[in-house]
Rosetta silent file (secondary structure, phi, psi, omega in degrees, C-alpha in Angstrom):
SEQUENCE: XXXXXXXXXXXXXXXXXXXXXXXXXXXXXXXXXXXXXXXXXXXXXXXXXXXXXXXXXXXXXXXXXXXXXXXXXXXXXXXXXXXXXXX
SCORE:     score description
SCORE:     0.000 S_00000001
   1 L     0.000  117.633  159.505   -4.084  -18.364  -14.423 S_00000001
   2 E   -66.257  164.065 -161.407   -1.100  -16.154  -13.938 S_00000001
   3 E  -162.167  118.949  141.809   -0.880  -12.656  -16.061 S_00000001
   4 E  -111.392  159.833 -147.599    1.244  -10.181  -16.154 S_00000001
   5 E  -118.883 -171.816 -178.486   -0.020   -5.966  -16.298 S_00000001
   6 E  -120.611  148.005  138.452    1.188   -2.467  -16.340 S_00000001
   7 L   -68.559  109.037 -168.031   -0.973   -0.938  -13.137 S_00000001
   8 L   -95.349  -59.081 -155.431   -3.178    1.665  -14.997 S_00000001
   9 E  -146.347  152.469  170.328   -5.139    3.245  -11.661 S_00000001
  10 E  -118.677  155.310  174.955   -5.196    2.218   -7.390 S_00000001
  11 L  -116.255  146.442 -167.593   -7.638    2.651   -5.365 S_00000001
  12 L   -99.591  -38.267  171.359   -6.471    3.610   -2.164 S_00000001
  13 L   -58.740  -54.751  175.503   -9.631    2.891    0.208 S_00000001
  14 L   -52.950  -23.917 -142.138   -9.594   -0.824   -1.395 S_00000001
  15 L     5.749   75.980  149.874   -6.210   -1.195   -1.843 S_00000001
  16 E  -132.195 -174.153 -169.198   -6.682   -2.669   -5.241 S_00000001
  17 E  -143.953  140.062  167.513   -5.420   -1.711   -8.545 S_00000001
  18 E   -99.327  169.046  178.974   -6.652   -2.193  -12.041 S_00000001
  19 L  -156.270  127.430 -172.833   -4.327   -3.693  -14.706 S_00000001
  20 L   -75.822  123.633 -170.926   -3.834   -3.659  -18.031 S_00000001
  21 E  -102.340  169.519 -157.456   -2.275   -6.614  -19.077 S_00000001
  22 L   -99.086    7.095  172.318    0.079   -7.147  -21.729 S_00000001
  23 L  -113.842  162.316 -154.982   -0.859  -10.075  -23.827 S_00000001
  24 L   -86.229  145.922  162.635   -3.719  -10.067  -25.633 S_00000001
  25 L  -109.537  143.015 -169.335   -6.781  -12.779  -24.359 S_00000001
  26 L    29.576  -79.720  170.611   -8.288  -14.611  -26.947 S_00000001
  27 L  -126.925   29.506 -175.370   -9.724  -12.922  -29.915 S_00000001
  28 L   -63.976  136.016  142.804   -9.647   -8.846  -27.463 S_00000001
  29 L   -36.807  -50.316 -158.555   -8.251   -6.202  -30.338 S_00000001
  30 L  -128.104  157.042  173.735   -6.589   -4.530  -27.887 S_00000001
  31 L   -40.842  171.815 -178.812   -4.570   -5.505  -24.040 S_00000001
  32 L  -113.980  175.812  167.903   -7.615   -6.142  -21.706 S_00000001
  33 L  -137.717  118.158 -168.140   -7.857   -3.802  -18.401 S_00000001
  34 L   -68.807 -171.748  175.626   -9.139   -6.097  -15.248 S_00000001
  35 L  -104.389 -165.279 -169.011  -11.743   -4.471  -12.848 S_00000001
  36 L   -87.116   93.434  167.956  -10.386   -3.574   -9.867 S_00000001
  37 E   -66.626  143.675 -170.469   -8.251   -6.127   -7.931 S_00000001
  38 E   -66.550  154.069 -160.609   -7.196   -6.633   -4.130 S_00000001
  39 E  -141.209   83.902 -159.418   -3.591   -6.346   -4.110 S_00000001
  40 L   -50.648  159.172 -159.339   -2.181   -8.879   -1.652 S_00000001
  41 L  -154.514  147.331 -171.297   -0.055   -7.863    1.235 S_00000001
  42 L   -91.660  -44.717  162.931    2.538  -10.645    3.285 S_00000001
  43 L  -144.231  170.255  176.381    0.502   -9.842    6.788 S_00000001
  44 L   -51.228  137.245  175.544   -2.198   -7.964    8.119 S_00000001
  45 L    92.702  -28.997  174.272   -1.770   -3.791    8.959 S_00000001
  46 L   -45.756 -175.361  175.606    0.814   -3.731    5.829 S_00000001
  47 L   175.417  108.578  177.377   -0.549   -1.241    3.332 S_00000001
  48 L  -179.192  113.711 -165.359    1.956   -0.869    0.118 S_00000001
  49 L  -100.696  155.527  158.237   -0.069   -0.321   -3.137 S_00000001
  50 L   -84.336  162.778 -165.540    2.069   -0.730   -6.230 S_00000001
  51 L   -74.980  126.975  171.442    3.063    2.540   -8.385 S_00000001
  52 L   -49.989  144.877 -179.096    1.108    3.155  -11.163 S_00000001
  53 L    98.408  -14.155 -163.097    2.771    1.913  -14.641 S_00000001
  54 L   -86.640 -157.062 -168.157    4.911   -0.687  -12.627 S_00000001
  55 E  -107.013  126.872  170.505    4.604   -4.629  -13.652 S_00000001
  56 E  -123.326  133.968 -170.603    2.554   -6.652  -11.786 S_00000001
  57 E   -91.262  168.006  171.446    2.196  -10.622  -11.778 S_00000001
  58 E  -139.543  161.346 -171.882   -1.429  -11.726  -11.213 S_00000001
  59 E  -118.536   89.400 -164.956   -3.595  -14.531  -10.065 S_00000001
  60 E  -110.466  139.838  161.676   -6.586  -14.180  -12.220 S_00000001
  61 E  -106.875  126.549 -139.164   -9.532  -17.332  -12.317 S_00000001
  62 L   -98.668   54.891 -178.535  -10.335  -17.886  -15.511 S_00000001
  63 L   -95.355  154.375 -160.339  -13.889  -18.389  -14.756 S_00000001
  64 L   -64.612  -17.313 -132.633  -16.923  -16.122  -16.413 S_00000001
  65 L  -132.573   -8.153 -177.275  -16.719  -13.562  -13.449 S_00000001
  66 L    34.270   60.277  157.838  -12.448  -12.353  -13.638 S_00000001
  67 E   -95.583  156.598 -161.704  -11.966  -12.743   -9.821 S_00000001
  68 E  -179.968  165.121 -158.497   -8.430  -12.345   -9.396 S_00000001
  69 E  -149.144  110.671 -175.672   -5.650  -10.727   -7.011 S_00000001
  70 E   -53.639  133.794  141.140   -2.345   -8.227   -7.833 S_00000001
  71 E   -63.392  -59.161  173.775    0.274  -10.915   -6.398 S_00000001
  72 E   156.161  178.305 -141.079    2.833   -8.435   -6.466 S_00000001
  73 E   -82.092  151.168  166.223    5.326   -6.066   -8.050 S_00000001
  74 L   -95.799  122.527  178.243    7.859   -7.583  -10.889 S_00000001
  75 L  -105.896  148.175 -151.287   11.620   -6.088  -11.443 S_00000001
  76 L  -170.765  142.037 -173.603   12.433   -6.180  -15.147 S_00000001
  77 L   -43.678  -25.248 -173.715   14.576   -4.593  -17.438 S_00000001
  78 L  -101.692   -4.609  162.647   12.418   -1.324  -17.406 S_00000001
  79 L  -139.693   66.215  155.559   11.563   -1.521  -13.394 S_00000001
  80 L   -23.254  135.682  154.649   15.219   -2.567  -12.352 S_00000001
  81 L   -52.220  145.546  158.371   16.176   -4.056   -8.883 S_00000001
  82 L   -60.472   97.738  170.028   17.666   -1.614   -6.775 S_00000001
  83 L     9.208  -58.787 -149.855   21.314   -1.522   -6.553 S_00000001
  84 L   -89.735   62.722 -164.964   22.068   -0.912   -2.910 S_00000001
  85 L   -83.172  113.549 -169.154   20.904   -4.171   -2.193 S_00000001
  86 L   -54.849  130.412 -165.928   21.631   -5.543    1.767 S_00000001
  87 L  -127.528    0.000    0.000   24.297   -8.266    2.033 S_00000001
């Protein structure tokens, strides 16, 4: 199932992140906050955690055990693409 969060905290030795996300699952009161997820990278030796607070889509399996993986960062009205964009 995809999800999208806020990043609430990173770990840097893991390089995962937890995240709260913003719609509510099932009957929760409140946003849920995952445990900490691996935070995917495009090849091996990157290392680029996202900033806490930004938007993150997720790959969560919606299985008893919330294994699940930070896809990657989201641009939005409130974390705008950058301008100076390469042509």
């Amino acid at each position: 199932m995809l999800r999208i969060g806020r990043v609430s905290s990173t770990d840097t030795k893991r390089h995962s992140a937890r995240v709260l996300f913003l719609d509510k699952d099932g009957d929760a009161p409140e946003p849920l906050e995952s445990d900490d997820l691996p935070v995917l990278v495009t090849r091996t030796g990157d290392y680029s955690l996202p900033p806490v607070d930004s938007l993150v889509l997720c790959l969560i399996d919606p299985g008893p055990f919330g294994v699940g993986y930070v896809v990657g960062q989201v641009y939005s009205d409130a974390d705008a693409a950058p301008l100076d964009v390469m042509q």
